[in-house]
JSON list of C-alpha atoms in Angstrom, two decimals:
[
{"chain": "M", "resi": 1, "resn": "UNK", "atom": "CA", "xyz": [-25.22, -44.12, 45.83]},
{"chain": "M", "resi": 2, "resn": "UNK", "atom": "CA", "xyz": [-24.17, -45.49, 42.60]},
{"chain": "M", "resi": 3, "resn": "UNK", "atom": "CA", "xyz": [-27.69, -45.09, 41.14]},
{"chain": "M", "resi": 4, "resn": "UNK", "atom": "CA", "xyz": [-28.03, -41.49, 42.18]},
{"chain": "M", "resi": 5, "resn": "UNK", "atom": "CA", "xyz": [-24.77, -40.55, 40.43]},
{"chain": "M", "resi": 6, "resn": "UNK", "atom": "CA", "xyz": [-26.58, -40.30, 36.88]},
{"chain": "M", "resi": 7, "resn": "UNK", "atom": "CA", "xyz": [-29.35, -38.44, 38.03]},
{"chain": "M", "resi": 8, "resn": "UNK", "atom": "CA", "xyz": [-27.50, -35.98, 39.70]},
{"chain": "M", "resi": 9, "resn": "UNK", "atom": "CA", "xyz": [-25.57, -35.53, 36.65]},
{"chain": "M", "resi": 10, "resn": "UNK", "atom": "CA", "xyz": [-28.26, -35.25, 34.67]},
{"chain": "M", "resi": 11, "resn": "UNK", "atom": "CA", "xyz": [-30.09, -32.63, 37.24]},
{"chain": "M", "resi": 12, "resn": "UNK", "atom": "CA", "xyz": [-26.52, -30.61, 36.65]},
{"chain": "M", "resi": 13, "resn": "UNK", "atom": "CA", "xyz": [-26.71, -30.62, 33.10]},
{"chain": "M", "resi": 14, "resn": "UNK", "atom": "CA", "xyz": [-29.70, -29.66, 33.03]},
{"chain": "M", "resi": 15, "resn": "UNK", "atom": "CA", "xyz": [-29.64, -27.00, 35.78]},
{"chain": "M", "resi": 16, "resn": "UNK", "atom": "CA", "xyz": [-27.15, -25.18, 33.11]},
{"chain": "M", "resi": 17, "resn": "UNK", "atom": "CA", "xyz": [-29.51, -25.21, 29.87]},
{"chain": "M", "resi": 18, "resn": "UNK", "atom": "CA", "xyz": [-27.49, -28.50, 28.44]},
{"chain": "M", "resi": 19, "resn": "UNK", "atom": "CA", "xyz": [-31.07, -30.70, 27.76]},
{"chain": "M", "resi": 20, "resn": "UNK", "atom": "CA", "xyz": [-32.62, -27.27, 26.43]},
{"chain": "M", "resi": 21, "resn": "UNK", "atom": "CA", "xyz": [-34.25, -27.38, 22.83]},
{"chain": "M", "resi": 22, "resn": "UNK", "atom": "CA", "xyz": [-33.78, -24.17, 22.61]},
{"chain": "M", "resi": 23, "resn": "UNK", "atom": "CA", "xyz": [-30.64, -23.57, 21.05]},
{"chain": "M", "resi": 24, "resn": "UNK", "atom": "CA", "xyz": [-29.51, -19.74, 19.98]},
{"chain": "M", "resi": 25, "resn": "UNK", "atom": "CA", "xyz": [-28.52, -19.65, 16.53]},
{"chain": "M", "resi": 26, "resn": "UNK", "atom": "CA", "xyz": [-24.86, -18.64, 15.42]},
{"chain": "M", "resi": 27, "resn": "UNK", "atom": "CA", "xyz": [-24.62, -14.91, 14.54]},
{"chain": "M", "resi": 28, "resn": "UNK", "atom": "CA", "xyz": [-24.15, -14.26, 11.31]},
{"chain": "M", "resi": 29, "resn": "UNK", "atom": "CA", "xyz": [-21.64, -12.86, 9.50]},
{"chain": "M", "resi": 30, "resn": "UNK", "atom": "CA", "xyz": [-21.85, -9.14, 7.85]},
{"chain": "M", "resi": 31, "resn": "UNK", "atom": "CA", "xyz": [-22.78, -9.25, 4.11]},
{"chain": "M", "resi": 32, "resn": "UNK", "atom": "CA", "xyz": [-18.90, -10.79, 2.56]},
{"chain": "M", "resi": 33, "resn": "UNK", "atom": "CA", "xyz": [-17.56, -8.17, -0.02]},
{"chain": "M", "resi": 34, "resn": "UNK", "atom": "CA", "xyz": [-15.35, -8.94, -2.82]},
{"chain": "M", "resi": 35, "resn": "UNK", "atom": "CA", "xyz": [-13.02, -11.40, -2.61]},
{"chain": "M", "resi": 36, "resn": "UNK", "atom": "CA", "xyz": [-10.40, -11.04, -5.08]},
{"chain": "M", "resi": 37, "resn": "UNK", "atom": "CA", "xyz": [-8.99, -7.57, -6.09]},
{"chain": "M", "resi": 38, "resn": "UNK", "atom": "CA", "xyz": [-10.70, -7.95, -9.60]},
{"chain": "M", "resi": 39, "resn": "UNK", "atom": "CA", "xyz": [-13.70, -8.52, -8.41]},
{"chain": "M", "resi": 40, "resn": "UNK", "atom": "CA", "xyz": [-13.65, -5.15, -5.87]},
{"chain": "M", "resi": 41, "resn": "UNK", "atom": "CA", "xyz": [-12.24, -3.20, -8.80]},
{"chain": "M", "resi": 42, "resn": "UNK", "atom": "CA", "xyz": [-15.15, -4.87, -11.35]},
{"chain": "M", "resi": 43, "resn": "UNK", "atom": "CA", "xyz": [-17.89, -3.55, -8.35]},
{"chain": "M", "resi": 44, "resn": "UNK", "atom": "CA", "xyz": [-16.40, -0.43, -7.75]},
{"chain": "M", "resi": 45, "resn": "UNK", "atom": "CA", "xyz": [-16.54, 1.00, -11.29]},
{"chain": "M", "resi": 46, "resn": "UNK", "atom": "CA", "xyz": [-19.60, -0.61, -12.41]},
{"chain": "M", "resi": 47, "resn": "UNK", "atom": "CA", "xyz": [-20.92, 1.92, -8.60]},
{"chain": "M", "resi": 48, "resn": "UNK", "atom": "CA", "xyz": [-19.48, 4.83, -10.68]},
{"chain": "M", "resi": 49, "resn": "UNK", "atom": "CA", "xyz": [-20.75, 4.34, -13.72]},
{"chain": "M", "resi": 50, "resn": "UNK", "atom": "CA", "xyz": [-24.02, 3.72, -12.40]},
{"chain": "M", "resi": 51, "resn": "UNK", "atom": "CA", "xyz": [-23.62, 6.57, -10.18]},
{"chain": "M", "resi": 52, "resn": "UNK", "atom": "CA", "xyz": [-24.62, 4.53, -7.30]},
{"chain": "M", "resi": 53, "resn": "UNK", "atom": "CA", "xyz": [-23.46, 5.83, -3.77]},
{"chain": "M", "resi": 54, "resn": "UNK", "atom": "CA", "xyz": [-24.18, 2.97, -1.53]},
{"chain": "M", "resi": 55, "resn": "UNK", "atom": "CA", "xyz": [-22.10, 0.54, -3.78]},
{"chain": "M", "resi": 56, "resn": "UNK", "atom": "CA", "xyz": [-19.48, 2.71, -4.64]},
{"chain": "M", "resi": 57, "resn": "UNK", "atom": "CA", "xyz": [-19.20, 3.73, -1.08]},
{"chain": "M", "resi": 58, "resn": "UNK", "atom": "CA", "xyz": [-19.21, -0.12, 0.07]},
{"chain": "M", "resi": 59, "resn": "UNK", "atom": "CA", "xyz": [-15.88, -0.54, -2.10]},
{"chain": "M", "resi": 60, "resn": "UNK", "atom": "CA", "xyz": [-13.86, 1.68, 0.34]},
{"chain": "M", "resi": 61, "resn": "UNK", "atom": "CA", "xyz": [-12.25, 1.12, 3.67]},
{"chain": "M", "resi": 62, "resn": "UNK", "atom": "CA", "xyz": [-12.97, 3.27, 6.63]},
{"chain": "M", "resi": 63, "resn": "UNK", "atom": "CA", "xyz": [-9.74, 5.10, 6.42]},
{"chain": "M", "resi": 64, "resn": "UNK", "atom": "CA", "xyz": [-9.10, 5.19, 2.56]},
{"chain": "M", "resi": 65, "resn": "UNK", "atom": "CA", "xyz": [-7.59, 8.24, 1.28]},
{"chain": "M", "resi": 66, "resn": "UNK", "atom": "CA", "xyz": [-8.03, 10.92, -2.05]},
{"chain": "M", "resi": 67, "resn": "UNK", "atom": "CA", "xyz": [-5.37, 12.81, -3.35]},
{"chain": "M", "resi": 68, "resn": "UNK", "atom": "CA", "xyz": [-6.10, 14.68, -6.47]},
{"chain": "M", "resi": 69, "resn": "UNK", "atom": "CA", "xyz": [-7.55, 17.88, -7.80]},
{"chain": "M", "resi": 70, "resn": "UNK", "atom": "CA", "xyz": [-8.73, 18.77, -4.79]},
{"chain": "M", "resi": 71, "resn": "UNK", "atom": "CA", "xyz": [-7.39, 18.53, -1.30]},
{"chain": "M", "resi": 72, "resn": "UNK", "atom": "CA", "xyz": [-6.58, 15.65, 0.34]},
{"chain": "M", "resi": 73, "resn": "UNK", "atom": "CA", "xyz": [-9.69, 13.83, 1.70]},
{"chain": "M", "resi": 74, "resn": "UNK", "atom": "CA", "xyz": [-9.42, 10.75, 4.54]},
{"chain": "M", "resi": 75, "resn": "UNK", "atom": "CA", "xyz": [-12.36, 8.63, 5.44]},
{"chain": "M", "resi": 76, "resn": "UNK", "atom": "CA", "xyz": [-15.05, 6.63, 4.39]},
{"chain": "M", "resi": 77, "resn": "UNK", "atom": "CA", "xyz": [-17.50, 9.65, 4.69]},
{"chain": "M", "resi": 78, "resn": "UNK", "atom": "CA", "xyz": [-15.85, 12.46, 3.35]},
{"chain": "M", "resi": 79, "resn": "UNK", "atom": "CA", "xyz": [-14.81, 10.74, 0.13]},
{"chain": "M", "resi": 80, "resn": "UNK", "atom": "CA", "xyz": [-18.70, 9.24, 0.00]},
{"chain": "M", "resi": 81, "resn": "UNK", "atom": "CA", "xyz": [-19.87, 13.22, 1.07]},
{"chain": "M", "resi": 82, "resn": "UNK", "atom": "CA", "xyz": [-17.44, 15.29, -0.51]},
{"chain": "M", "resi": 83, "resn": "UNK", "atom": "CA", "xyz": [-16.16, 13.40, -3.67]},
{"chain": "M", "resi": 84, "resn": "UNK", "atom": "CA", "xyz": [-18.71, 11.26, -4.88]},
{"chain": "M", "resi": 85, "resn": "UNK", "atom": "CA", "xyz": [-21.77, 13.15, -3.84]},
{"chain": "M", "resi": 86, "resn": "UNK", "atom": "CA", "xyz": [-19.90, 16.25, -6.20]},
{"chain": "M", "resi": 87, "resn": "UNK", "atom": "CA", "xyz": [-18.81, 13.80, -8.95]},
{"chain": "M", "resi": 88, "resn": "UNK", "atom": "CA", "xyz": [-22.37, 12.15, -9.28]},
{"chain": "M", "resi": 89, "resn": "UNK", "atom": "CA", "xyz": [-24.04, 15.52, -9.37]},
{"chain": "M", "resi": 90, "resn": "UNK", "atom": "CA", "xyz": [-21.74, 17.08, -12.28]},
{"chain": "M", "resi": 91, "resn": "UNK", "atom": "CA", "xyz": [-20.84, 14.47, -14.41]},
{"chain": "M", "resi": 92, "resn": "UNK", "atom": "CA", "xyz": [-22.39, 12.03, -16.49]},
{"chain": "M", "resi": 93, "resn": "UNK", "atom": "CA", "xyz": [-21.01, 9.30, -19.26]},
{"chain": "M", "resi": 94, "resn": "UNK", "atom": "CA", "xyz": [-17.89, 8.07, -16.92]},
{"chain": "M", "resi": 95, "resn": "UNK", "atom": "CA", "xyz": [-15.83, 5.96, -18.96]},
{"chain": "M", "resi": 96, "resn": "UNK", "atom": "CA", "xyz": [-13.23, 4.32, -17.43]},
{"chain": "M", "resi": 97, "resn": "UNK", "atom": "CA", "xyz": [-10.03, 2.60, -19.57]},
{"chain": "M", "resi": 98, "resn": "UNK", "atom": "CA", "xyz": [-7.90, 0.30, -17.35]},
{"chain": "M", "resi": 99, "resn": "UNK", "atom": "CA", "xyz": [-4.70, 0.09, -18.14]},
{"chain": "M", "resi": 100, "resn": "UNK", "atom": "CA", "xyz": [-2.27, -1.75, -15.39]},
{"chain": "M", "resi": 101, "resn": "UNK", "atom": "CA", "xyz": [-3.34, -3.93, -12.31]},
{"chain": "M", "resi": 102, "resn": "UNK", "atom": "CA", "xyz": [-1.20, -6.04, -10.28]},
{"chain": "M", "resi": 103, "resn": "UNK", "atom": "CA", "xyz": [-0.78, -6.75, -6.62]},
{"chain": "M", "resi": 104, "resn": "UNK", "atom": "CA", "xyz": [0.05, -9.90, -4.11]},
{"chain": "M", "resi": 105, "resn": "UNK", "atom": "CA", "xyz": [-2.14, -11.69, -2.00]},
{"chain": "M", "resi": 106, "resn": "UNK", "atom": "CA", "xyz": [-2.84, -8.96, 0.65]},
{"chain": "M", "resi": 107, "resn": "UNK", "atom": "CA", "xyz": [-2.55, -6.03, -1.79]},
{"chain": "M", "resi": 108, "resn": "UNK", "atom": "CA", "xyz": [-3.27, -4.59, -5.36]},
{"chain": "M", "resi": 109, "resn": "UNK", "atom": "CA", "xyz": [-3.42, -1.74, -7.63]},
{"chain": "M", "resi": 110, "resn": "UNK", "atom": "CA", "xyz": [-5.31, -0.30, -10.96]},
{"chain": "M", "resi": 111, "resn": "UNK", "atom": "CA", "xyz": [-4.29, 2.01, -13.19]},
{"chain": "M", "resi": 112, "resn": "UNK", "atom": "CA", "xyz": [-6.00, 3.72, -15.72]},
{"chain": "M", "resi": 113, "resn": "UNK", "atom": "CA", "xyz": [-7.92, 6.64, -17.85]},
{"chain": "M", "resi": 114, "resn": "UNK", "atom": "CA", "xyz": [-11.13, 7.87, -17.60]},
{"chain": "M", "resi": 115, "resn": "UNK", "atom": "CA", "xyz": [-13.49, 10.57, -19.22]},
{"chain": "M", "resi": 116, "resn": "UNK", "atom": "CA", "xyz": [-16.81, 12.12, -18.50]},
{"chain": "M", "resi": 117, "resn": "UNK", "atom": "CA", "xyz": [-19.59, 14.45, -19.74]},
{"chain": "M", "resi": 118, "resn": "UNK", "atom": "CA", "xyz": [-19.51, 18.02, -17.32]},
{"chain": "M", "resi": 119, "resn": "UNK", "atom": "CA", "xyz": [-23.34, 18.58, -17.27]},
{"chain": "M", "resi": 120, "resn": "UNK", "atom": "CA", "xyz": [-23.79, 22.74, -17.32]},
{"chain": "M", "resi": 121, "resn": "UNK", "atom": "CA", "xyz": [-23.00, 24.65, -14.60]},
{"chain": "M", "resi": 122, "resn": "UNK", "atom": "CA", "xyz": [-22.54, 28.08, -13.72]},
{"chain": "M", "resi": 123, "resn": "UNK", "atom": "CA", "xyz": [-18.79, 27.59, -15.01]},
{"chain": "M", "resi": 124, "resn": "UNK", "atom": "CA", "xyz": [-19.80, 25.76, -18.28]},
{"chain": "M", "resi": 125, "resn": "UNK", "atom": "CA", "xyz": [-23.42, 26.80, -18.99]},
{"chain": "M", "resi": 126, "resn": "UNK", "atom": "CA", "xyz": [-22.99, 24.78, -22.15]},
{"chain": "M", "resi": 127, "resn": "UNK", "atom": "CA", "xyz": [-21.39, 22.17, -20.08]},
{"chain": "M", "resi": 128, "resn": "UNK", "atom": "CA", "xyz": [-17.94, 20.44, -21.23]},
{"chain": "M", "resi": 129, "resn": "UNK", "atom": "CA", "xyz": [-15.79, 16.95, -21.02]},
{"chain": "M", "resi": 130, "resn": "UNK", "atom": "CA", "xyz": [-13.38, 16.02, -18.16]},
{"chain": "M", "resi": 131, "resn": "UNK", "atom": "CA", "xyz": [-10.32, 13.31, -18.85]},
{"chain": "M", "resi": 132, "resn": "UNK", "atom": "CA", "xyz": [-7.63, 12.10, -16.57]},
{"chain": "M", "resi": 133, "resn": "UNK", "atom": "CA", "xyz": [-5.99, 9.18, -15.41]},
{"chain": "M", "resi": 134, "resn": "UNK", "atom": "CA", "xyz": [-7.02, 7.42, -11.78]},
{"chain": "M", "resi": 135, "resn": "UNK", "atom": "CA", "xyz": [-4.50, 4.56, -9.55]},
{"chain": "M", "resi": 136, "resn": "UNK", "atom": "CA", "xyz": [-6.67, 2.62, -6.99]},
{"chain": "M", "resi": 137, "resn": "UNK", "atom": "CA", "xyz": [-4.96, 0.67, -4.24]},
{"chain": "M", "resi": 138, "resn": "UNK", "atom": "CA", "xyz": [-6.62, -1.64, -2.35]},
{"chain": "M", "resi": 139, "resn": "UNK", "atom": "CA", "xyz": [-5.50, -4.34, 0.66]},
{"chain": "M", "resi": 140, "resn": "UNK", "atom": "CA", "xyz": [-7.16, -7.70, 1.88]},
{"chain": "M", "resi": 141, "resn": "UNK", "atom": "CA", "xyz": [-9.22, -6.62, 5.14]},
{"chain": "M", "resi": 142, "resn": "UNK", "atom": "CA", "xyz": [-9.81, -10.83, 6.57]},
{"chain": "M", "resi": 143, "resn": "UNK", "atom": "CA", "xyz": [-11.48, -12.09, 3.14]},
{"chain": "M", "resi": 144, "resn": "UNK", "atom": "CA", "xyz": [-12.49, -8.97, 1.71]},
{"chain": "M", "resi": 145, "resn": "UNK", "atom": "CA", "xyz": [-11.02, -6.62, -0.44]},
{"chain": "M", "resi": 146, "resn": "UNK", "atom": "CA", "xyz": [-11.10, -3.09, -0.06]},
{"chain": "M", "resi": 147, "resn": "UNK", "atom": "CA", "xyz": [-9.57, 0.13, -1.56]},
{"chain": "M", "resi": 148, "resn": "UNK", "atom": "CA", "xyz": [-7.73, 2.39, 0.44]},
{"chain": "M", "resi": 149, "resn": "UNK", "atom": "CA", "xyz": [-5.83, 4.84, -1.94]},
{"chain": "M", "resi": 150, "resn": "UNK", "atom": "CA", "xyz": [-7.59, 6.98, -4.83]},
{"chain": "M", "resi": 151, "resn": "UNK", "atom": "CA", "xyz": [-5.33, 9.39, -6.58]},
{"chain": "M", "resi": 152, "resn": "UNK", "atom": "CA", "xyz": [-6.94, 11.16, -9.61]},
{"chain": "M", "resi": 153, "resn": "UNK", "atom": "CA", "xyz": [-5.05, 13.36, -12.04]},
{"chain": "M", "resi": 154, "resn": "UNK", "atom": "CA", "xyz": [-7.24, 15.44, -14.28]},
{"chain": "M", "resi": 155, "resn": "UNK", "atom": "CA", "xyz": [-6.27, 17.59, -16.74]},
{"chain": "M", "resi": 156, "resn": "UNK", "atom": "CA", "xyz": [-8.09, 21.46, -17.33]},
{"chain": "M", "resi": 157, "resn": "UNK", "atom": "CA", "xyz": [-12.00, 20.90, -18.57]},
{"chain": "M", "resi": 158, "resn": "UNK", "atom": "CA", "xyz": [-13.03, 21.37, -21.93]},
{"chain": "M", "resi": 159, "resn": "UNK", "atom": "CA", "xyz": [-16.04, 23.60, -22.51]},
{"chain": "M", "resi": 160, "resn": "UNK", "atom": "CA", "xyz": [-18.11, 22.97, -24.92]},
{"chain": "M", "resi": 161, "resn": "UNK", "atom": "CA", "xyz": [-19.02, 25.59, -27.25]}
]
């Protein structure tokens, strides 16, 4: 009897994949974003500048919020649809001047100016120059960093002549 006890155990172990080679391999983890609130600030207007969507889009949480010149937008999509899909396509030259961060460990905030080039539109045939000022806030989602809050302030366009 006392021989048979290891080989049963061994048959058990067995029986339930233990002695298998074939081990499946840890998932892994979705592509990390920033991790520190200067860094998701650094990527997200480097995205505008470069007028990239993806990027800029990758930056925001699912429920982030715009308020501004426009009306109030909420989600992921319809500031990615709506806002930057209509910012890309008229403006060019986006220069942004930071003025104020600050924040704890689970949230943050930027302040700052910006200014852009109106390419010509049906408005502004010979197209014109937008300036305003922007806040960004932005909370710790696990180890990321995203933003959730845009508000944009932007004063009348300037045609040019």
């Amino acid at each position: 009897m006392k021989a048979s006890l290891p080989l049963l155990a061994a048959a058990t172990l067995l029986a339930f994949g233990a002695g298998s080679t074939s081990v499946p391999a840890a998932p892994r983890p979705a592509a990390a974003g920033p991790t520190t609130m200067a860094a998701l600030y650094q990527q997200f207007a480097d995205a505008l500048q470069q007028q990239d969507m993806a990027k800029a889009t990758a930056c925001l949480a699912k429920n982030v919020r715009l308020l501004g010149t426009t009306s109030a937008l909420s989600g992921r999509d319809s500031l990615s649809t709506y806002w930057l899909k209509d910012s890309f396509s008229t403006t060019t030259n986006l220069k942004l001047t930071p003025l104020r961060s600050g924040g704890d460990a689970m949230m943050g905030y930027t302040t700052g100016y910006f200014s852009a080039d109106l390419k010509p539109t049906a408005a502004y045939p010979a197209g014109g120059s937008v300036r305003g000022s922007y806040m960004l806030q932005s909370h710790k989602q696990g180890t990321t960093w995203q933003i959730s809050y845009v508000h944009v302030a932007q004063v009348p366009v300037k045609a040019n002549k």
